[in-house]
XYZ file of C-alpha atoms in Angstrom:
609
model
C 78.072 117.645 120.087
C 76.684 120.973 121.290
C 78.124 122.952 124.199
C 76.089 123.848 127.244
C 75.993 127.476 126.031
C 74.222 126.436 122.848
C 71.624 124.538 124.872
C 70.799 127.492 127.150
C 67.397 129.093 126.299
C 67.591 132.583 124.809
C 65.698 134.046 127.752
C 68.055 132.669 130.421
C 70.755 135.362 130.252
C 68.314 138.336 130.335
C 66.503 136.736 133.275
C 69.786 136.195 135.129
C 70.729 139.859 134.541
C 67.312 140.962 135.781
C 67.569 138.905 138.970
C 71.066 140.253 139.604
C 69.800 143.827 139.166
C 67.000 143.260 141.678
C 69.565 142.416 144.360
C 71.821 145.436 143.657
C 70.881 147.518 146.770
C 71.811 144.646 149.051
C 75.368 144.610 147.656
C 76.002 147.817 149.604
C 75.578 149.968 146.490
C 75.714 153.765 146.789
C 72.158 155.240 147.058
C 72.895 157.531 144.103
C 73.523 154.468 141.954
C 70.320 152.885 143.234
C 68.406 155.987 142.163
C 69.933 155.906 138.695
C 69.128 152.214 138.298
C 65.562 152.930 139.456
C 65.190 155.537 136.688
C 66.717 153.116 134.168
C 64.129 150.476 135.125
C 61.277 152.998 134.777
C 62.472 154.447 131.469
C 63.128 150.941 130.099
C 59.405 150.214 130.354
C 58.650 153.488 128.577
C 61.081 152.715 125.723
C 59.989 149.070 125.469
C 56.458 150.286 124.805
C 57.751 152.738 122.212
C 59.603 149.935 120.415
C 56.292 148.212 119.701
C 54.895 151.102 117.677
C 58.118 152.707 116.458
C 60.413 149.707 115.998
C 58.107 146.860 115.041
C 55.156 148.632 113.419
C 57.126 151.571 112.001
C 54.708 154.147 113.454
C 56.470 157.348 114.513
C 54.591 158.412 117.628
C 55.557 160.542 120.627
C 52.343 159.658 122.440
C 54.381 157.609 124.932
C 55.283 160.814 126.778
C 51.607 161.715 127.175
C 50.796 158.216 128.474
C 53.754 158.473 130.856
C 52.374 161.761 132.201
C 48.855 160.323 132.486
C 50.129 157.360 134.493
C 52.090 159.653 136.797
C 49.248 162.086 137.493
C 46.638 159.340 137.881
C 48.760 157.428 140.392
C 49.788 160.550 142.281
C 46.231 161.881 142.623
C 44.890 158.510 143.791
C 47.692 158.084 146.341
C 47.061 161.581 147.685
C 43.444 160.500 148.201
C 44.508 157.527 150.299
C 44.925 154.764 147.756
C 47.874 152.404 148.099
C 50.365 152.055 145.256
C 49.264 148.818 143.565
C 45.580 149.692 142.952
C 46.650 153.196 141.907
C 49.028 151.678 139.353
C 46.275 149.375 138.072
C 43.974 152.335 137.434
C 46.818 154.310 135.833
C 47.651 151.448 133.444
C 43.992 150.989 132.491
C 43.553 154.734 131.907
C 46.686 154.816 129.762
C 45.351 151.961 127.655
C 42.036 153.722 127.038
C 43.608 157.095 126.250
C 46.293 155.352 124.217
C 43.582 153.926 121.988
C 41.816 157.277 121.654
C 44.976 159.255 120.931
C 46.128 156.522 118.565
C 43.090 156.918 116.327
C 44.926 159.345 113.993
C 47.495 156.591 113.495
C 44.839 154.389 111.915
C 44.859 156.758 108.929
C 48.126 158.660 109.268
C 51.711 157.499 109.123
C 55.240 158.873 109.023
C 55.670 162.522 109.897
C 51.916 163.168 109.838
C 51.482 160.832 112.797
C 54.647 162.161 114.415
C 53.391 165.752 114.350
C 49.955 164.743 115.622
C 51.412 162.847 118.570
C 53.902 165.667 119.243
C 50.896 167.959 119.712
C 49.807 165.744 122.641
C 53.073 166.520 124.420
C 52.532 170.249 123.919
C 49.074 169.939 125.495
C 50.338 168.565 128.823
C 50.946 171.985 130.514
C 47.584 173.296 129.274
C 45.696 170.241 130.516
C 47.325 170.456 133.946
C 46.296 174.117 134.155
C 42.709 173.304 133.200
C 42.603 170.809 136.072
C 44.765 172.842 138.458
C 42.781 171.767 141.506
C 43.628 168.124 140.870
C 47.086 168.433 139.249
C 48.587 171.478 140.915
C 48.851 173.262 137.571
C 52.272 174.514 136.532
C 53.548 174.217 140.126
C 53.075 170.472 140.039
C 51.606 167.776 142.211
C 53.261 167.898 145.625
C 53.106 165.873 148.820
C 52.574 162.549 147.102
C 52.735 160.013 149.969
C 55.373 157.260 150.038
C 54.595 154.034 148.227
C 52.909 151.345 150.313
C 51.995 147.728 149.608
C 49.628 145.964 151.976
C 50.024 148.737 154.522
C 53.828 148.445 154.473
C 55.712 151.603 153.501
C 58.516 150.841 151.051
C 61.997 152.176 151.704
C 64.261 153.268 148.822
C 65.751 149.812 148.317
C 62.380 148.051 148.374
C 60.922 150.573 145.967
C 63.874 149.992 143.656
C 63.213 146.249 143.822
C 59.548 146.812 142.914
C 60.536 148.949 139.906
C 63.104 146.417 138.728
C 60.687 143.494 139.122
C 58.111 145.474 137.146
C 60.707 146.069 134.415
C 61.661 142.381 134.258
C 58.010 141.301 134.036
C 57.151 143.918 131.382
C 60.204 143.072 129.280
C 59.506 139.325 129.549
C 55.846 139.676 128.563
C 56.556 142.061 125.678
C 59.399 139.813 124.520
C 56.955 136.884 124.346
C 54.481 139.013 122.404
C 56.980 140.388 119.912
C 58.533 136.976 119.274
C 55.220 135.662 118.062
C 52.844 135.987 115.149
C 51.716 139.351 116.555
C 55.231 140.790 116.435
C 55.752 139.421 112.936
C 52.397 140.859 111.874
C 53.674 144.280 112.929
C 56.811 143.691 110.848
C 54.629 142.860 107.864
C 52.606 146.025 108.477
C 55.766 148.123 108.656
C 57.069 146.626 105.399
C 53.818 147.092 103.489
C 50.232 147.745 104.625
C 49.114 146.359 101.251
C 50.933 143.097 101.949
C 49.452 142.943 105.445
C 45.900 143.341 104.226
C 46.485 140.840 101.389
C 47.386 138.281 104.082
C 44.049 138.797 105.802
C 45.313 141.152 108.519
C 43.007 143.990 109.543
C 45.586 146.769 109.585
C 43.364 149.227 111.495
C 42.765 146.703 114.274
C 46.450 145.752 114.271
C 47.514 149.385 114.672
C 44.942 149.944 117.432
C 46.282 146.941 119.360
C 49.836 148.216 118.945
C 48.931 151.663 120.315
C 47.076 150.210 123.311
C 49.783 147.680 124.197
C 52.557 150.264 123.869
C 50.715 152.672 126.172
C 50.398 150.177 129.046
C 54.081 150.051 130.117
C 54.252 153.840 129.668
C 51.380 154.254 132.117
C 53.027 151.823 134.542
C 56.358 153.641 134.332
C 54.667 156.987 134.934
C 52.844 155.568 137.941
C 56.144 154.451 139.438
C 58.120 157.614 138.734
C 55.716 159.718 140.829
C 56.635 157.664 143.908
C 60.353 158.191 143.399
C 60.454 161.875 144.367
C 56.854 162.250 145.637
C 56.439 165.146 143.196
C 55.695 165.687 139.516
C 55.236 168.759 137.320
C 54.560 169.426 133.615
C 58.271 170.187 133.180
C 58.917 166.443 133.671
C 57.076 165.591 130.447
C 58.543 167.677 127.668
C 59.923 167.278 124.168
C 63.295 166.550 125.782
C 61.859 163.367 127.279
C 60.428 162.456 123.875
C 63.834 162.838 122.250
C 65.422 160.830 125.079
C 63.199 157.807 124.592
C 63.559 157.867 120.798
C 67.353 158.133 121.166
C 67.345 155.233 123.643
C 65.174 153.212 121.281
C 67.490 153.754 118.311
C 70.677 153.275 120.320
C 69.476 150.100 122.029
C 67.712 148.675 118.983
C 64.175 149.643 118.023
C 63.330 146.087 116.991
C 64.379 144.597 120.293
C 62.558 144.621 123.605
C 65.839 143.875 125.394
C 67.451 146.774 123.525
C 65.293 149.233 125.493
C 67.286 148.484 128.640
C 70.673 148.871 126.963
C 69.707 152.107 125.223
C 68.372 153.706 128.403
C 71.334 152.484 130.475
C 73.922 153.935 128.084
C 72.207 157.319 127.881
C 71.416 157.659 131.603
C 74.799 156.485 132.852
C 76.681 158.253 130.071
C 75.215 161.634 131.001
C 74.695 161.159 134.730
C 77.652 163.079 136.122
C 78.098 165.619 133.323
C 77.866 168.957 135.146
C 76.405 170.959 132.256
C 74.091 168.179 131.119
C 70.838 169.761 132.284
C 71.523 172.834 130.184
C 72.427 170.899 127.058
C 70.319 167.753 127.562
C 68.365 168.144 124.320
C 71.603 168.478 122.359
C 73.075 165.452 124.138
C 70.043 163.259 123.458
C 70.028 164.407 119.847
C 73.703 163.448 119.569
C 72.952 159.988 120.960
C 70.146 159.690 118.423
C 72.411 160.597 115.505
C 75.280 158.372 116.668
C 72.921 155.464 117.236
C 71.404 155.836 113.781
C 74.794 156.179 112.031
C 76.936 153.601 113.825
C 74.355 151.120 115.112
C 71.889 150.408 112.326
C 70.131 147.836 114.521
C 71.217 149.220 117.865
C 73.285 147.630 120.604
C 70.963 144.626 120.697
C 71.421 144.071 116.954
C 75.195 144.347 117.322
C 75.183 141.783 120.136
C 72.985 139.465 118.086
C 75.325 139.698 115.089
C 78.347 138.997 117.304
C 76.596 135.972 118.803
C 75.635 134.796 115.321
C 79.241 135.043 114.137
C 80.404 133.128 117.214
C 77.939 130.332 116.535
C 78.881 130.347 112.837
C 82.576 130.079 113.704
C 81.886 127.175 116.029
C 79.841 125.496 113.330
C 82.690 125.831 110.844
C 85.188 124.429 113.354
C 82.937 121.588 114.458
C 80.431 120.716 111.760
C 77.676 118.394 112.934
C 77.984 114.787 111.919
C 76.484 114.108 108.543
C 76.566 117.763 107.471
C 76.485 118.258 103.721
C 76.058 121.120 101.326
C 72.508 122.365 100.866
C 71.016 120.795 97.745
C 69.970 122.858 94.777
C 66.343 123.977 94.699
C 64.153 121.121 93.571
C 61.750 121.475 90.708
C 59.657 118.515 91.790
C 57.866 118.666 95.118
C 57.152 115.252 96.660
C 53.985 114.357 98.514
C 52.024 117.356 97.192
C 48.756 117.740 99.085
C 45.553 118.793 97.306
C 44.748 122.509 96.997
C 41.054 123.422 97.440
C 40.602 125.565 94.332
C 37.286 127.338 93.693
C 35.905 128.746 90.426
C 36.383 132.482 89.841
C 33.962 134.420 87.686
C 34.480 138.051 86.677
C 31.502 139.761 85.041
C 31.685 143.189 83.456
C 34.353 144.643 85.737
C 34.945 148.324 85.054
C 37.250 150.726 86.857
C 37.665 154.484 86.341
C 40.332 156.606 88.069
C 39.272 160.263 88.110
C 37.761 159.964 84.660
C 40.504 157.726 83.247
C 39.279 154.316 82.183
C 41.620 151.598 83.452
C 39.297 148.663 82.835
C 36.129 148.484 80.767
C 33.522 145.704 80.928
C 35.937 142.788 81.349
C 34.609 139.280 81.940
C 36.797 136.237 82.545
C 36.574 132.860 84.274
C 39.187 130.724 86.042
C 38.601 127.110 87.033
C 40.158 124.801 89.640
C 42.978 122.644 88.332
C 43.796 125.127 85.590
C 46.152 128.027 84.970
C 44.314 131.011 83.532
C 46.564 133.796 82.261
C 46.163 137.491 81.558
C 48.501 139.009 78.982
C 48.761 142.375 77.322
C 51.045 145.391 77.054
C 51.848 147.680 79.982
C 48.830 149.735 80.970
C 46.359 147.247 79.583
C 44.707 146.763 82.998
C 46.095 143.392 84.100
C 47.247 144.391 87.590
C 44.163 146.600 87.988
C 42.034 143.505 87.438
C 43.962 141.599 90.115
C 43.575 144.530 92.504
C 39.830 144.590 91.899
C 39.545 140.854 92.562
C 41.644 141.047 95.748
C 39.716 144.053 97.099
C 42.482 146.649 96.897
C 40.293 148.635 94.479
C 36.519 149.004 94.434
C 34.972 148.500 91.000
C 33.101 151.239 89.178
C 30.825 148.540 87.805
C 30.640 144.757 87.558
C 31.585 142.085 90.064
C 33.930 139.213 90.808
C 32.698 136.065 92.564
C 34.487 133.051 94.021
C 32.371 129.909 94.150
C 29.356 132.186 93.754
C 30.298 134.478 96.665
C 30.861 138.140 95.792
C 34.409 139.410 96.301
C 34.466 142.812 94.638
C 33.729 145.723 96.938
C 34.657 143.843 100.123
C 37.595 144.984 102.296
C 40.825 143.336 101.118
C 41.515 141.547 104.389
C 38.102 139.869 104.191
C 38.749 138.886 100.566
C 42.023 137.313 101.699
C 40.258 135.444 104.498
C 37.795 134.123 101.938
C 40.717 132.311 100.342
C 42.286 134.724 97.833
C 46.105 134.798 97.953
C 48.436 136.782 95.739
C 51.982 137.754 94.886
C 53.218 141.156 93.725
C 55.200 142.512 90.778
C 58.050 143.309 93.173
C 58.500 140.600 95.845
C 57.536 141.961 99.276
C 59.327 140.115 102.096
C 59.637 141.867 105.496
C 63.023 142.544 107.056
C 63.983 140.654 110.181
C 62.039 137.490 109.350
C 63.274 134.081 108.268
C 61.863 132.440 105.167
C 59.806 130.110 107.361
C 58.348 133.050 109.313
C 57.608 134.995 106.125
C 55.717 132.054 104.638
C 53.934 131.315 107.925
C 52.613 134.903 107.939
C 49.960 133.723 105.470
C 48.404 131.792 108.373
C 48.320 134.561 110.978
C 44.739 135.596 110.252
C 43.573 131.982 109.990
C 45.375 130.512 113.025
C 45.031 133.527 115.313
C 45.032 133.357 119.120
C 44.409 136.019 121.745
C 47.142 138.375 122.895
C 46.872 137.032 126.457
C 47.339 133.468 125.179
C 50.390 134.603 123.210
C 52.004 136.555 126.058
C 51.574 133.706 128.553
C 52.671 131.062 126.032
C 49.601 128.927 126.743
C 49.065 125.558 124.988
C 46.725 127.105 122.402
C 49.525 129.421 121.305
C 51.983 126.555 120.927
C 49.423 124.573 118.951
C 48.863 127.514 116.590
C 52.620 127.946 116.119
C 53.013 124.262 115.235
C 50.128 124.495 112.764
C 51.636 127.560 111.052
C 55.080 126.004 110.861
C 53.741 122.767 109.391
C 51.765 124.664 106.747
C 54.779 126.869 105.931
C 57.116 123.889 105.540
C 54.594 122.124 103.327
C 54.302 125.227 101.140
C 58.093 125.559 100.893
C 58.269 121.887 99.966
C 55.789 122.503 97.147
C 58.066 125.108 95.550
C 61.316 123.306 96.330
C 62.604 125.867 98.850
C 62.423 123.944 102.114
C 66.210 124.187 102.518
C 65.895 127.994 102.712
C 63.588 127.925 105.760
C 66.068 129.394 108.243
C 67.591 132.025 105.955
C 66.841 135.749 106.085
C 63.881 136.228 103.735
C 64.739 139.748 102.595
C 68.316 138.753 101.679
C 67.440 136.076 99.124
C 68.221 136.297 95.440
C 65.349 137.450 93.232
C 64.499 133.999 91.907
C 64.301 132.535 95.403
C 62.286 135.500 96.671
C 59.680 134.972 93.960
C 59.390 131.277 94.814
C 59.070 132.119 98.499
C 56.256 134.531 97.629
C 54.482 131.703 95.811
C 55.026 129.503 98.866
C 53.499 132.192 101.086
C 50.481 132.366 98.812
C 50.107 128.578 99.063
C 50.572 128.392 102.842
C 47.116 129.823 103.492
C 45.522 126.896 101.626
C 43.901 129.353 99.193
C 40.907 128.844 96.935
C 42.328 131.294 94.384
C 45.961 132.242 93.700
C 46.770 135.514 91.917
C 50.317 135.662 90.502
C 51.413 139.109 89.339
C 54.395 138.834 86.946
C 56.197 136.133 88.970
C 58.816 135.534 86.217
C 59.912 139.175 85.927
C 63.698 139.490 86.228
C 64.384 135.752 86.262
C 66.840 133.947 84.010
C 65.812 131.128 81.707
C 66.528 128.347 84.210
C 64.614 130.113 86.978
C 61.655 130.681 84.654
C 61.539 126.954 83.866
C 61.615 126.096 87.580
C 58.845 128.603 88.310
C 56.749 127.262 85.433
C 57.120 123.766 86.880
C 55.902 125.017 90.267
C 52.863 126.716 88.710
C 51.930 123.559 86.798
C 52.214 121.508 90.003
C 49.950 123.939 91.860
C 47.286 123.625 89.179
C 47.696 119.848 89.077
C 47.040 119.753 92.830
C 43.660 121.426 92.256
C 44.560 125.080 92.642
C 42.802 127.882 90.782
C 45.620 130.002 89.342
C 45.205 133.405 87.691
C 48.532 134.446 86.201
C 49.589 137.885 84.950
C 52.827 137.642 82.995
C 54.797 139.315 80.188
C 56.853 136.230 79.355
C 54.639 134.933 76.564
C 56.578 131.687 76.098
C 56.131 130.822 79.757
C 52.455 131.765 79.629
C 51.887 129.437 76.701
C 53.769 126.615 78.433
C 51.686 126.647 81.629
C 48.267 128.019 80.658
C 44.992 126.278 79.953
C 43.219 129.507 79.036
C 44.622 132.909 78.070
C 42.865 136.264 78.104
C 44.394 139.180 76.233
C 43.788 142.748 77.429
C 44.327 145.891 75.379
C 43.670 149.414 76.720
C 41.477 148.065 79.511
C 39.325 145.909 77.227
C 39.258 142.214 76.537
C 40.821 141.684 73.113
C 40.885 137.891 72.816
C 40.576 134.638 74.734
C 41.361 131.030 74.007
C 43.863 128.218 74.471
C 47.590 128.912 74.040
C 47.516 127.504 70.493
C 44.533 129.634 69.561
C 46.068 132.793 71.015
C 49.380 132.199 69.240
C 47.563 131.903 65.900
C 45.439 135.000 66.531
C 46.535 137.765 64.129
C 45.023 140.569 66.210
C 46.968 139.426 69.279
C 50.165 139.221 67.251
C 49.677 142.762 66.024
C 49.064 143.954 69.573
C 52.306 142.399 70.799
C 54.122 143.924 67.847
C 52.810 147.319 68.878
C 50.216 147.604 66.089
C 46.882 148.568 67.605
C 43.801 146.788 66.220
C 40.902 148.672 64.688
C 38.266 150.084 67.027
C 35.648 147.576 65.881
C 37.979 144.724 66.845
C 38.036 145.997 70.421
C 34.275 145.762 70.717
C 34.169 142.113 71.771
C 36.731 139.414 72.595
C 37.882 137.334 69.644
C 37.517 133.607 70.270
C 38.945 130.594 68.520
C 38.475 130.568 64.764
C 37.737 134.297 64.488
């Protein structure tokens, strides 16, 4: 029996808080408090936009300040020329989106501090740009005599303007919350964890970053457009590095991976420093202190702390009142019932060669992998096994040769297009993003295939719900294949190694791939886990999958493989069935560390040789 609190939607409490905030001026609140709450609403939109790029995508960018300034100047200039507030805001938001895309272009190639320094340069340019356009902006003296805000010819008083700002904040937070709690938000998490993983799942990381920069700039432009109507004046001194540090500190303190956290972070900083007499003089130090304290004591911000507290409360209730019929989670199954067919396609590799700055990593290698079979690559470290997988999946471009899937060329194509063609893979070290459940991590394999528009996602239209149901069904089916369905609601990044490797296999299967590349999936597993994994691989092949396996565990390779290819120093040393490879003297010498003669490396040794 669940309580009414457990049945309340997650968005109900934030909406109730937002509606209560809108009515604050009519409680007889002091005008000074109304002004502070107005600034909190405006800065919340600015920080919420920052959380998209900084928190979710992991892109350190101070470009929000520049978009904030652009929105303010655009709105102020238009209102001075007789425009009312709403159309001025619309133009300001559109302009911020366009400039956000342009200024975000360095972020398509840069990351980390390189992007941070580039975006910081935009903030430094604000005074110079205002001086260049002094006639329009007022230069260093600022834009004065901005008329009061009007809507439909009605001039807004302070309380009405506050209500407009708060409504704008509630709408922005609600829409961004919908977007971030969707496949788009999870795609940004995948990108932050590993661009290589993102592209291997079929995500165009350049397009994904561009969307993130544009979307994050829109609320910044809106907030800037509103702030100019608060005091009817703006100057370059309003958009400095201090503001950049403020919004980053608010983001970290509130929770960078939470849209709701933007409000809490801004509220704590604004109200905590409001009546400090010497604050203006030491504001940069104060914001820096908030930033440090937030990073040290709130690893996931105030929002993360609240979420953990709520999770513990629900867990305690569950322990006190376990649902009827509750039982311990069963052990991972090694047999997956009702396995659906996998549409495997034949892979053919012809003469693949790869040189890295004169070093030969792979030389004239040709292999074939067929549907319904497990084809394995073995060889010592540095023999070129992972390089071959990277060439097939598009992460590397070949020096010579080609790889084809069902006759269609793969090699040389961008990796996200190779993935969309039906090539899925795992990695030597399991890559599972933080902040995602197992079900969400596995469903990420379907994001490129079951994509919907951002507008459809934000508005939660039927097409979005249909896509979510399709992804979830595919993810559960994939987890069922590997015997991990009972882990669906657990934190993916917190799993034990054996479970993480199985979840990676499930993610590879969720996209209904034509070719599955497994890169050392048994590494670090104990004997029982290796046997379970081997059973999963055999089931995948039996369902029709084309499996190309790279593995050092020779016993496992022999137990699951139909064909084995042996690489040595980037060349194909031998090929054959497991029995033939085990009887091959040259292969035995290679595994014992005894290199074969040069003439033996000239051509692969087949059965009977």
